[in-house]
Amino acid sequence: NSTFICLARNSAEPAMSASMTLYDTTLRDGEQAPGCSMNIEEKIEVAKQLERMKVDIIEAGFAISSPGDFESVKAIAGAVKDCTVASLARATKKDIDAAYEAVKGAADPRIHTFLATSPVHMKYKLKMTPEEVLDCTFKMVRYSKDYCSNVEFSAEDAMRSDPQFLARVVETAIKAGANVINIPDTVGYATPDEMYAMIQFLRDTVPNIDKVEISVHCHNDLGMAVANSLSAVKAGATQLECAVNGIGERAGNAALEELVMAVKTREKFFEATCNVDTTQIYRTSRMVYTIIGQVAPINKAIVGSNAFAHEAGIHQHGVMAEKTTYEIMSPESIGLLQNKMVLGKHSGRHAFESRLSELGYQLNAEELDRYFEEFKKLCDRKKAINDNDLEALVNNRTQINPVYKLVGFDVHTGNSASSTCVVRLEKDDEVLEEVSLGDGPIDAAYNAIDKIVGATSHTLENYSIHSVSEGQDALGEVIVKLKINDKTVTGRGLSTDVIESSILAYLNGINKLVEKW
Ligand code: KIV
Ligand code: ZN
């Protein structure tokens, strides 16, 4: 059809699948988005999962942006062995020094330096002339290259830049030694056809462009990030920048799971493949959502709870007769196993461990002891424990030695007066008790906790609750976001009793904040 003809690769090229390099920026562009912040342990956990999923490159952070970011990039560089680890740096010596210092311990370090090339960015943000941008590009790519053999250059806001000027910048970066040239659609303004044309134009115009990898980094402001990235693949780009669940600045980045599954499902059309172990997609998505305190919208492509659900009778009938009538990819291909009722009160440690291992969780002995104990407690309240329950239990990551532990609570509530809650917490072997009123039982409980811990300066930014599984004894998972100064922490609580999960989530957040007070 006409779209195919318009987007087909140069007919002179052999129709062989090109291998895509997956560049994950969940921990940099993703994490810098409001509401998506992660602490250093969480970032390392995500980085290790990205490694398990076999992405090629992990952009671990923006080293100069804060001491915390610097430490996280450094820790990830030390923890990850099978992926390239990159740090972002503006095109300045100070940024590049910090980036290299943070990634130099990686098995394969990369400096990713960037400079804007669009008229509006050069004039109002950089206050630089085009000639100065060219000069700075050369000097800073060369400066990076003196540190590190692996250098990526991004022309920020490339898709709103003058193509002729962009071509000169790209040529300059290549002359200075860049290995990868990234063409970002920084503000999510481009269309798939424009993206295709830009990549094709650069490939046709810039000397030596065939010596470097061409990358794209698309934002989703108009909902076209994935389409634009795939269009760039058609035009010959071989590195795709993306983030798990599409998190990132404003409307986010191209979603990793959508790009990977599009390439896998339509390999012949895109003439492309990638290395990612797609069976790790679901778990990675869950992990990231859990850490940032969100759940996937039900209709989210690939990882939403409806993505593989067939409700309409006609669809169910078709799928029962032949799966491919309505399924273009299998749930198993993203690691979504059939939700079995597997374990219960009489299940032993071995069954618990082996089901978790089938779900892709390898626990060490200490984790196994801890989660098995929690599993047993859960069995006293819930008869059948299914895979969702197990995953929620493991993802709940109870703190090892929290400052405050919940001993008990009593609530009195109704619709004719304020609610009252008594909360008892343990701290340093001492039980502390407070009572408080509130606008509902949860507010009363949170006020009582605030009285015990003496907290005044934090705010509850967000509270959400969802059911992990089905049925009356389903586990309710509460996620809260607490903010103090400019730091946000996520607290999670899991229980068959929603007031208890609310208290546990708040306490989990408070215990994280206590470390920052
Ligand atoms: O969106 C963007 O332009 C970026 C660059 C720094 C790559 O995130
Ligand atoms: Zn970006």
Coordinates of C-alpha atoms and ligand atoms in Angstrom, one line a residue:
N1 CA 0.0 0.0 0.0
S2 CA 1.0 3.6 -0.3
T3 CA 2.3 3.9 3.3
F4 CA 4.5 1.0 2.8
I5 CA 5.9 2.4 -0.4
C6 CA 6.4 5.8 1.1
L7 CA 8.3 4.3 4.1
A8 CA 10.2 1.4 2.4
R9 CA 14.0 1.4 2.8
N10 CA 16.1 2.3 0.0
S11 CA 15.5 -0.4 -2.6
A12 CA 19.3 -0.6 -3.3
E13 CA 19.8 -2.0 0.2
P14 CA 19.5 -5.7 0.8
A15 CA 16.3 -6.7 2.6
M16 CA 18.1 -8.0 5.6
S17 CA 17.0 -7.4 9.1
A18 CA 19.2 -4.7 10.8
S19 CA 20.0 -5.2 14.4
M20 CA 18.7 -2.4 16.5
T21 CA 20.6 -1.1 19.5
L22 CA 18.2 -0.5 22.4
Y23 CA 19.2 2.5 24.5
D24 CA 17.2 2.7 27.7
T25 CA 16.8 6.1 29.3
T26 CA 14.3 5.1 32.1
L27 CA 16.8 6.1 34.7
R28 CA 17.6 9.5 33.2
D29 CA 14.9 11.0 31.0
G30 CA 12.3 8.8 32.7
E31 CA 13.4 9.4 36.2
Q32 CA 13.6 13.2 35.7
A33 CA 9.9 13.4 35.1
P34 CA 7.7 14.7 37.9
G35 CA 6.4 11.8 40.1
C36 CA 8.9 9.3 38.7
S37 CA 11.9 9.8 41.0
M38 CA 13.7 6.8 42.4
N39 CA 16.3 6.3 45.1
I40 CA 19.7 4.8 44.5
E41 CA 18.7 1.3 45.6
E42 CA 15.6 1.4 43.3
K43 CA 17.8 2.6 40.4
I44 CA 20.2 -0.2 40.8
E45 CA 17.4 -2.7 40.9
V46 CA 15.9 -1.3 37.7
A47 CA 19.4 -1.3 36.1
K48 CA 19.9 -4.9 36.9
Q49 CA 16.5 -5.8 35.5
L50 CA 17.3 -3.9 32.3
E51 CA 20.5 -5.9 32.1
R52 CA 18.5 -9.1 32.6
M53 CA 16.2 -8.0 29.8
K54 CA 19.3 -7.5 27.6
V55 CA 19.0 -3.9 26.6
D56 CA 22.2 -2.7 25.0
I57 CA 22.8 0.6 26.7
I58 CA 21.6 2.0 30.1
E59 CA 21.6 5.8 30.4
A60 CA 22.1 5.8 34.2
G61 CA 21.6 9.5 34.9
F62 CA 22.8 13.0 34.4
A63 CA 25.9 12.9 36.6
I64 CA 26.4 16.7 37.1
S65 CA 22.8 17.3 38.0
S66 CA 23.1 16.4 41.7
P67 CA 25.4 14.5 44.0
G68 CA 22.6 11.8 44.3
D69 CA 22.6 11.4 40.5
F70 CA 26.3 11.2 40.4
E71 CA 26.4 8.5 43.0
S72 CA 23.6 6.5 41.2
V73 CA 25.4 6.6 37.9
K74 CA 28.6 5.5 39.5
A75 CA 26.9 2.7 41.4
I76 CA 25.1 1.5 38.3
A77 CA 28.4 1.6 36.3
G78 CA 29.8 -0.7 39.0
A79 CA 26.8 -3.0 39.2
V80 CA 26.1 -3.7 35.5
K81 CA 28.4 -5.9 33.5
D82 CA 26.6 -6.8 30.2
C83 CA 25.4 -3.3 29.1
T84 CA 27.1 -0.1 28.1
V85 CA 26.5 2.5 30.8
A86 CA 26.1 6.1 29.7
S87 CA 25.8 9.4 31.5
L88 CA 24.3 12.5 30.0
A89 CA 26.4 15.7 29.9
R90 CA 25.7 19.2 28.5
A91 CA 28.4 20.3 26.1
T92 CA 30.6 21.8 28.8
K93 CA 33.8 20.6 30.3
K94 CA 32.4 20.5 33.9
D95 CA 29.5 18.3 32.8
I96 CA 31.7 16.0 30.7
D97 CA 34.2 15.7 33.6
A98 CA 31.4 14.6 35.9
A99 CA 29.9 12.2 33.4
Y100 CA 33.2 10.5 32.8
E101 CA 34.1 10.4 36.5
A102 CA 30.7 8.6 37.1
V103 CA 30.8 6.1 34.3
K104 CA 34.5 5.3 34.1
G105 CA 34.2 2.2 36.2
A106 CA 31.7 0.6 33.8
A107 CA 32.6 -2.4 31.7
D108 CA 31.8 -0.2 28.6
P109 CA 31.4 3.5 29.5
R110 CA 29.8 6.0 27.2
I111 CA 29.6 9.8 27.5
H112 CA 26.5 11.2 26.0
T113 CA 26.9 14.9 25.4
F114 CA 24.3 17.2 23.9
L115 CA 23.8 20.7 22.5
A116 CA 20.7 22.3 21.0
T117 CA 20.6 23.1 17.3
S118 CA 17.1 24.7 16.8
P119 CA 16.8 28.4 16.2
V120 CA 14.7 28.9 19.3
H121 CA 17.0 27.0 21.6
M122 CA 20.1 28.6 20.2
K123 CA 18.7 32.1 20.5
Y124 CA 16.8 32.0 23.8
K125 CA 18.4 29.2 25.8
L126 CA 22.0 28.9 24.7
K127 CA 22.3 32.5 23.6
M128 CA 24.8 31.2 21.0
T129 CA 25.1 31.8 17.3
P130 CA 25.0 28.9 14.9
E131 CA 28.8 29.2 14.4
E132 CA 29.4 29.1 18.1
V133 CA 27.2 25.9 18.3
L134 CA 29.4 24.3 15.6
D135 CA 32.6 25.3 17.4
C136 CA 31.3 24.1 20.7
T137 CA 30.1 20.8 19.2
F138 CA 33.6 20.1 17.8
K139 CA 35.4 21.0 21.0
M140 CA 33.2 19.2 23.4
V141 CA 32.9 16.0 21.4
R142 CA 36.7 16.0 21.1
Y143 CA 37.0 16.7 24.8
S144 CA 34.7 13.7 25.6
K145 CA 36.6 11.5 23.2
D146 CA 39.9 12.3 25.0
Y147 CA 38.3 10.6 28.0
C148 CA 36.3 7.8 26.5
S149 CA 36.3 5.9 23.2
N150 CA 32.5 5.7 23.2
V151 CA 30.9 9.1 22.7
E152 CA 27.3 9.9 21.7
F153 CA 26.4 13.4 20.5
S154 CA 22.7 14.6 20.6
A155 CA 21.5 17.6 18.6
E156 CA 18.8 18.7 21.1
D157 CA 15.6 19.8 19.4
A158 CA 16.9 18.4 16.1
M159 CA 13.5 18.0 14.6
R160 CA 12.8 21.8 14.8
S161 CA 16.3 22.6 13.5
D162 CA 17.1 23.7 10.0
P163 CA 18.1 20.5 8.2
Q164 CA 21.1 22.1 6.4
F165 CA 22.4 23.4 9.7
L166 CA 21.7 20.1 11.5
A167 CA 23.7 18.3 8.8
R168 CA 26.7 20.6 9.4
V169 CA 26.5 20.0 13.2
V170 CA 26.3 16.2 12.6
E171 CA 29.3 16.4 10.2
T172 CA 31.2 18.3 12.8
A173 CA 30.4 15.9 15.6
I174 CA 31.5 13.0 13.4
K175 CA 34.8 14.8 12.5
A176 CA 35.4 15.3 16.3
G177 CA 35.0 11.6 16.9
A178 CA 31.4 10.9 17.9
N179 CA 30.5 7.2 17.5
V180 CA 26.7 7.8 17.7
I181 CA 24.7 10.7 16.4
N182 CA 21.3 11.1 18.1
I183 CA 18.5 13.0 16.5
P184 CA 16.0 13.8 19.2
D185 CA 12.5 15.0 18.7
T186 CA 12.8 16.8 22.0
V187 CA 9.4 18.4 22.1
G188 CA 7.5 15.6 20.4
Y189 CA 6.6 17.8 17.4
A190 CA 7.6 15.7 14.5
T191 CA 5.4 13.4 12.4
P192 CA 6.5 9.9 11.1
D193 CA 7.0 11.2 7.6
E194 CA 9.1 14.1 8.8
M195 CA 11.2 11.8 10.9
Y196 CA 11.7 9.5 7.9
A197 CA 12.7 12.4 5.7
M198 CA 15.1 13.8 8.2
I199 CA 17.0 10.6 8.7
Q200 CA 17.1 9.9 5.0
F201 CA 18.3 13.5 4.4
L202 CA 21.2 13.1 6.9
R203 CA 22.2 9.7 5.5
D204 CA 22.2 11.2 2.0
T205 CA 24.1 14.4 2.9
V206 CA 26.5 14.0 5.7
P207 CA 30.0 12.7 4.8
N208 CA 31.0 9.6 6.8
I209 CA 27.6 9.2 8.4
D210 CA 27.8 5.5 7.5
K211 CA 30.7 5.3 10.0
V212 CA 28.5 6.1 12.9
E213 CA 25.4 4.8 14.4
I214 CA 22.2 6.9 13.9
S215 CA 20.0 7.1 16.9
V216 CA 16.6 8.7 17.5
H217 CA 15.0 9.9 20.8
C218 CA 11.4 10.7 20.4
H219 CA 9.1 12.4 22.9
N220 CA 5.4 11.7 23.0
D221 CA 3.7 15.1 23.2
L222 CA 1.5 14.4 20.2
G223 CA 1.3 10.6 20.9
M224 CA 3.7 9.8 18.0
A225 CA 6.9 8.9 19.8
V226 CA 6.8 5.2 19.0
A227 CA 5.5 5.8 15.4
N228 CA 8.2 8.4 14.8
S229 CA 11.0 6.0 16.2
L230 CA 9.8 3.2 13.9
S231 CA 9.7 5.5 11.0
A232 CA 13.3 6.4 11.7
V233 CA 14.1 2.6 11.7
K234 CA 12.6 2.4 8.2
A235 CA 14.9 5.3 7.1
G236 CA 18.0 3.5 8.5
A237 CA 18.3 4.6 12.2
T238 CA 19.8 1.7 14.2
Q239 CA 19.7 3.0 17.8
L240 CA 16.4 3.5 19.5
E241 CA 16.2 5.6 22.7
C242 CA 13.2 4.7 24.9
A243 CA 12.0 4.3 28.4
V244 CA 10.1 1.5 30.2
N245 CA 6.4 2.3 30.3
G246 CA 7.1 5.4 28.2
I247 CA 8.0 7.5 31.2
G248 CA 9.9 10.7 30.6
E249 CA 9.7 14.5 30.4
R250 CA 6.1 15.7 29.9
A251 CA 4.2 13.1 27.9
G252 CA 7.2 10.8 28.1
N253 CA 9.5 9.0 25.8
A254 CA 8.9 6.3 23.3
A255 CA 7.8 3.2 25.3
L256 CA 10.5 0.5 25.3
E257 CA 7.9 -2.3 25.4
E258 CA 6.0 -0.9 22.4
L259 CA 9.1 -0.4 20.3
V260 CA 10.5 -3.9 21.1
M261 CA 7.2 -5.7 20.5
A262 CA 6.5 -3.7 17.3
V263 CA 9.9 -4.7 15.9
K264 CA 9.5 -8.3 17.0
T265 CA 5.9 -8.7 15.7
R266 CA 6.5 -6.8 12.4
E267 CA 10.2 -7.9 11.8
K268 CA 9.6 -8.3 8.1
F269 CA 8.0 -4.9 7.7
F270 CA 10.6 -3.0 9.7
E271 CA 13.5 -5.2 8.5
A272 CA 14.8 -5.0 12.0
T273 CA 15.5 -7.1 15.0
C274 CA 16.7 -6.4 18.6
N275 CA 18.4 -8.4 21.3
V276 CA 15.9 -7.8 24.1
D277 CA 14.6 -10.8 26.0
T278 CA 10.9 -10.0 25.5
T279 CA 9.9 -12.4 28.2
Q280 CA 11.3 -9.9 30.8
I281 CA 9.1 -7.1 29.5
Y282 CA 6.1 -7.6 31.8
R283 CA 8.2 -8.0 34.9
T284 CA 10.3 -4.9 34.0
S285 CA 7.2 -2.8 33.4
R286 CA 5.7 -3.9 36.8
M287 CA 8.9 -3.2 38.6
V288 CA 9.1 0.4 37.2
Y289 CA 5.4 1.1 37.8
T290 CA 5.7 -0.2 41.4
I291 CA 8.8 1.9 42.2
I292 CA 7.3 5.1 40.9
G293 CA 4.0 4.3 42.6
Q294 CA 1.8 3.9 39.5
V295 CA -0.2 1.2 37.8
A296 CA -0.5 0.8 34.0
P297 CA -3.6 2.3 32.5
I298 CA -5.8 -0.7 31.7
N299 CA -5.6 -0.2 27.9
K300 CA -1.8 0.6 27.8
A301 CA -0.3 -1.2 24.8
I302 CA 1.6 -4.4 25.7
V303 CA 1.5 -4.1 29.5
G304 CA -2.0 -2.8 30.4
S305 CA -4.2 -5.4 32.1
N306 CA -6.6 -5.4 29.1
A307 CA -3.8 -5.8 26.5
F308 CA -4.4 -9.5 26.2
A309 CA -8.0 -9.7 27.5
H310 CA -10.8 -10.6 25.1
E311 CA -14.1 -9.5 26.4
A312 CA -16.5 -9.4 23.5
G313 CA -18.2 -12.8 22.8
I314 CA -17.2 -12.7 19.2
H315 CA -13.6 -12.2 20.1
Q316 CA -13.6 -14.9 22.8
H317 CA -15.1 -17.3 20.3
G318 CA -12.5 -16.4 17.7
V319 CA -9.5 -16.8 20.2
M320 CA -10.8 -20.1 21.4
A321 CA -11.0 -21.4 17.9
E322 CA -7.6 -20.0 16.8
K323 CA -5.6 -17.6 19.0
T324 CA -4.3 -15.6 16.0
T325 CA -7.8 -14.4 15.1
Y326 CA -7.4 -11.6 17.6
E327 CA -3.9 -12.0 19.1
I328 CA -1.0 -10.6 17.1
M329 CA 1.5 -11.6 19.8
S330 CA 1.2 -14.0 22.7
P331 CA 1.0 -13.0 26.4
E332 CA 3.8 -15.5 27.0
S333 CA 6.1 -13.6 24.7
I334 CA 6.2 -10.6 27.2
G335 CA 6.5 -13.0 30.2
L336 CA 2.8 -12.9 31.1
L337 CA 2.1 -16.3 32.5
Q338 CA -1.4 -17.8 33.1
N339 CA -2.5 -16.5 36.4
K340 CA -2.8 -19.8 38.3
M341 CA -4.1 -20.4 41.8
V342 CA -1.0 -22.0 43.0
L343 CA -0.1 -21.7 46.6
G344 CA -1.8 -21.8 50.0
K345 CA -1.4 -22.5 53.7
H346 CA 0.1 -25.9 53.2
S347 CA 2.6 -24.9 50.6
G348 CA 6.2 -25.2 51.7
R349 CA 9.2 -23.1 51.1
H350 CA 10.3 -25.2 48.1
A351 CA 7.0 -24.6 46.3
F352 CA 7.1 -20.9 47.1
E353 CA 10.6 -20.6 45.8
S354 CA 10.0 -22.6 42.7
R355 CA 6.9 -20.7 41.7
L356 CA 8.8 -17.4 42.2
S357 CA 11.6 -18.7 40.1
E358 CA 9.1 -19.7 37.3
L359 CA 7.9 -16.1 37.5
G360 CA 11.5 -14.9 37.0
Y361 CA 12.4 -14.0 40.6
Q362 CA 15.7 -15.4 41.9
L363 CA 15.8 -14.7 45.6
N364 CA 18.9 -15.0 47.8
A365 CA 18.6 -16.9 51.1
E366 CA 17.9 -13.9 53.2
E367 CA 15.2 -12.6 50.8
L368 CA 13.7 -16.0 50.7
D369 CA 13.4 -16.2 54.5
R370 CA 11.9 -12.8 54.7
Y371 CA 9.3 -13.2 51.9
F372 CA 8.4 -16.8 52.9
E373 CA 7.6 -15.5 56.4
E374 CA 5.4 -12.8 54.8
F375 CA 3.8 -15.4 52.6
K376 CA 2.9 -17.5 55.6
K377 CA 1.3 -14.5 57.3
L378 CA -0.7 -13.8 54.2
C379 CA -1.9 -17.4 54.0
D380 CA -3.6 -16.9 57.4
R381 CA -5.7 -14.2 55.8
K382 CA -6.1 -15.4 52.3
K383 CA -6.9 -18.9 51.2
A384 CA -5.5 -19.1 47.7
I385 CA -2.4 -17.1 46.7
N386 CA -2.0 -16.5 43.0
D387 CA 0.8 -15.2 40.9
N388 CA -0.3 -11.6 41.2
D389 CA -0.3 -11.9 45.0
L390 CA 3.2 -13.4 44.9
E391 CA 4.6 -10.7 42.7
A392 CA 3.0 -8.0 44.8
L393 CA 4.5 -9.6 47.9
V394 CA 8.0 -9.7 46.4
N395 CA 7.7 -6.2 44.8
N396 CA 6.6 -4.8 48.2
R397 CA 10.2 -4.8 49.3
T398 CA 9.6 -4.4 53.0
Q399 CA 12.4 -2.3 54.6
I400 CA 14.9 -4.5 56.5
N401 CA 15.2 -2.4 59.6
P402 CA 12.6 0.3 59.5
V403 CA 12.8 2.9 62.2
Y404 CA 9.1 2.7 63.0
K405 CA 7.2 -0.6 62.9
L406 CA 3.4 -1.0 63.1
V407 CA 2.3 -2.7 66.3
G408 CA -1.4 -2.2 66.0
F409 CA -4.3 0.2 65.3
D410 CA -7.9 0.7 66.2
V411 CA -10.3 2.8 64.2
H412 CA -13.7 4.2 64.9
T413 CA -15.5 5.5 61.9
G414 CA -19.0 6.3 60.6
N415 CA -20.7 8.9 58.5
S416 CA -22.1 11.1 61.3
A417 CA -18.9 12.2 63.1
S418 CA -15.2 12.5 62.6
S419 CA -13.2 9.3 62.5
T420 CA -10.8 8.4 65.3
C421 CA -7.8 6.2 65.1
V422 CA -5.4 5.0 67.7
V423 CA -2.0 3.9 66.3
R424 CA 0.8 2.0 68.1
L425 CA 4.3 2.0 66.6
E426 CA 7.5 0.5 67.9
K427 CA 10.7 2.4 67.8
D428 CA 13.9 1.2 69.5
D429 CA 12.0 -1.5 71.5
E430 CA 9.6 1.1 72.8
V431 CA 5.9 1.2 71.9
L432 CA 4.6 4.7 71.2
E433 CA 0.8 5.3 71.0
E434 CA -1.2 8.3 69.8
V435 CA -4.8 9.0 69.0
S436 CA -6.2 11.4 66.5
L437 CA -9.3 12.6 64.7
G438 CA -9.5 12.8 61.0
D439 CA -11.7 13.3 58.0
G440 CA -12.2 9.5 57.5
P441 CA -10.3 6.6 59.1
I442 CA -7.2 7.0 56.9
D443 CA -6.8 10.7 57.6
A444 CA -7.2 9.9 61.3
A445 CA -4.5 7.2 61.1
Y446 CA -2.1 9.4 59.2
N447 CA -2.6 12.2 61.8
A448 CA -1.9 9.8 64.6
I449 CA 1.3 8.6 62.9
D450 CA 2.4 12.2 62.3
K451 CA 2.0 12.9 66.1
I452 CA 4.1 9.9 67.0
V453 CA 6.9 10.7 64.6
G454 CA 6.7 14.4 65.2
A455 CA 6.5 15.0 61.4
T456 CA 5.4 18.4 60.3
S457 CA 7.1 19.5 57.1
H458 CA 6.1 16.7 54.7
T459 CA 3.0 16.6 52.5
L460 CA 1.0 13.7 51.2
E461 CA 1.1 14.3 47.5
N462 CA -0.7 11.3 46.3
Y463 CA -2.7 8.3 47.5
S464 CA -3.9 5.5 45.4
I465 CA -5.3 2.1 46.0
H466 CA -5.9 -0.9 43.8
S467 CA -6.7 -4.5 44.1
V468 CA -3.9 -6.9 43.3
S469 CA -6.2 -9.9 42.6
E470 CA -9.9 -10.7 42.6
G471 CA -12.3 -11.8 45.2
Q472 CA -13.4 -10.7 48.6
D473 CA -10.1 -11.5 50.2
A474 CA -8.1 -9.8 47.5
L475 CA -4.9 -8.0 48.5
G476 CA -5.3 -4.2 48.4
E477 CA -2.2 -2.3 47.5
V478 CA -1.8 1.3 48.6
I479 CA 0.8 3.6 47.1
V480 CA 1.5 7.0 48.6
K481 CA 3.8 9.7 47.6
L482 CA 5.2 11.9 50.4
K483 CA 7.1 15.1 49.7
I484 CA 9.6 16.9 51.8
N485 CA 11.4 19.9 50.4
D486 CA 12.1 18.9 46.8
K487 CA 12.4 15.1 47.6
T488 CA 9.6 12.7 47.0
V489 CA 9.4 9.2 48.3
T490 CA 7.0 6.4 47.5
G491 CA 5.5 4.3 50.2
R492 CA 3.7 1.0 49.6
G493 CA 1.5 -1.1 51.7
L494 CA -0.1 -4.5 51.1
S495 CA -2.8 -6.2 53.1
T496 CA -6.2 -7.8 52.8
D497 CA -7.4 -4.9 55.0
V498 CA -7.3 -1.6 53.1
I499 CA -6.9 0.5 56.3
E500 CA -4.0 -1.6 57.2
S501 CA -2.4 -1.3 53.8
S502 CA -3.0 2.5 53.9
I503 CA -1.2 2.7 57.3
L504 CA 1.6 0.4 56.1
A505 CA 2.1 2.5 52.9
Y506 CA 2.3 5.8 54.9
L507 CA 4.7 4.2 57.4
N508 CA 6.8 2.9 54.6
G509 CA 7.0 6.4 53.2
I510 CA 7.7 7.9 56.6
N511 CA 10.5 5.4 57.2
K512 CA 12.1 6.5 54.0
L513 CA 11.7 10.1 54.8
V514 CA 13.2 9.7 58.3
E515 CA 16.5 8.9 56.6
K516 CA 16.3 12.3 54.9
W517 CA 15.2 14.4 58.0
Ligands
KIV1 O1 14.8 15.1 24.7 C1 16.0 15.3 24.4 O2 16.4 16.1 23.5 C2 17.0 14.7 25.3 C3 18.4 14.8 24.9 C4 19.2 15.3 26.1 C5 18.8 13.6 24.3 O3 16.6 14.1 26.3
ZN2 ZN 14.4 13.5 26.1

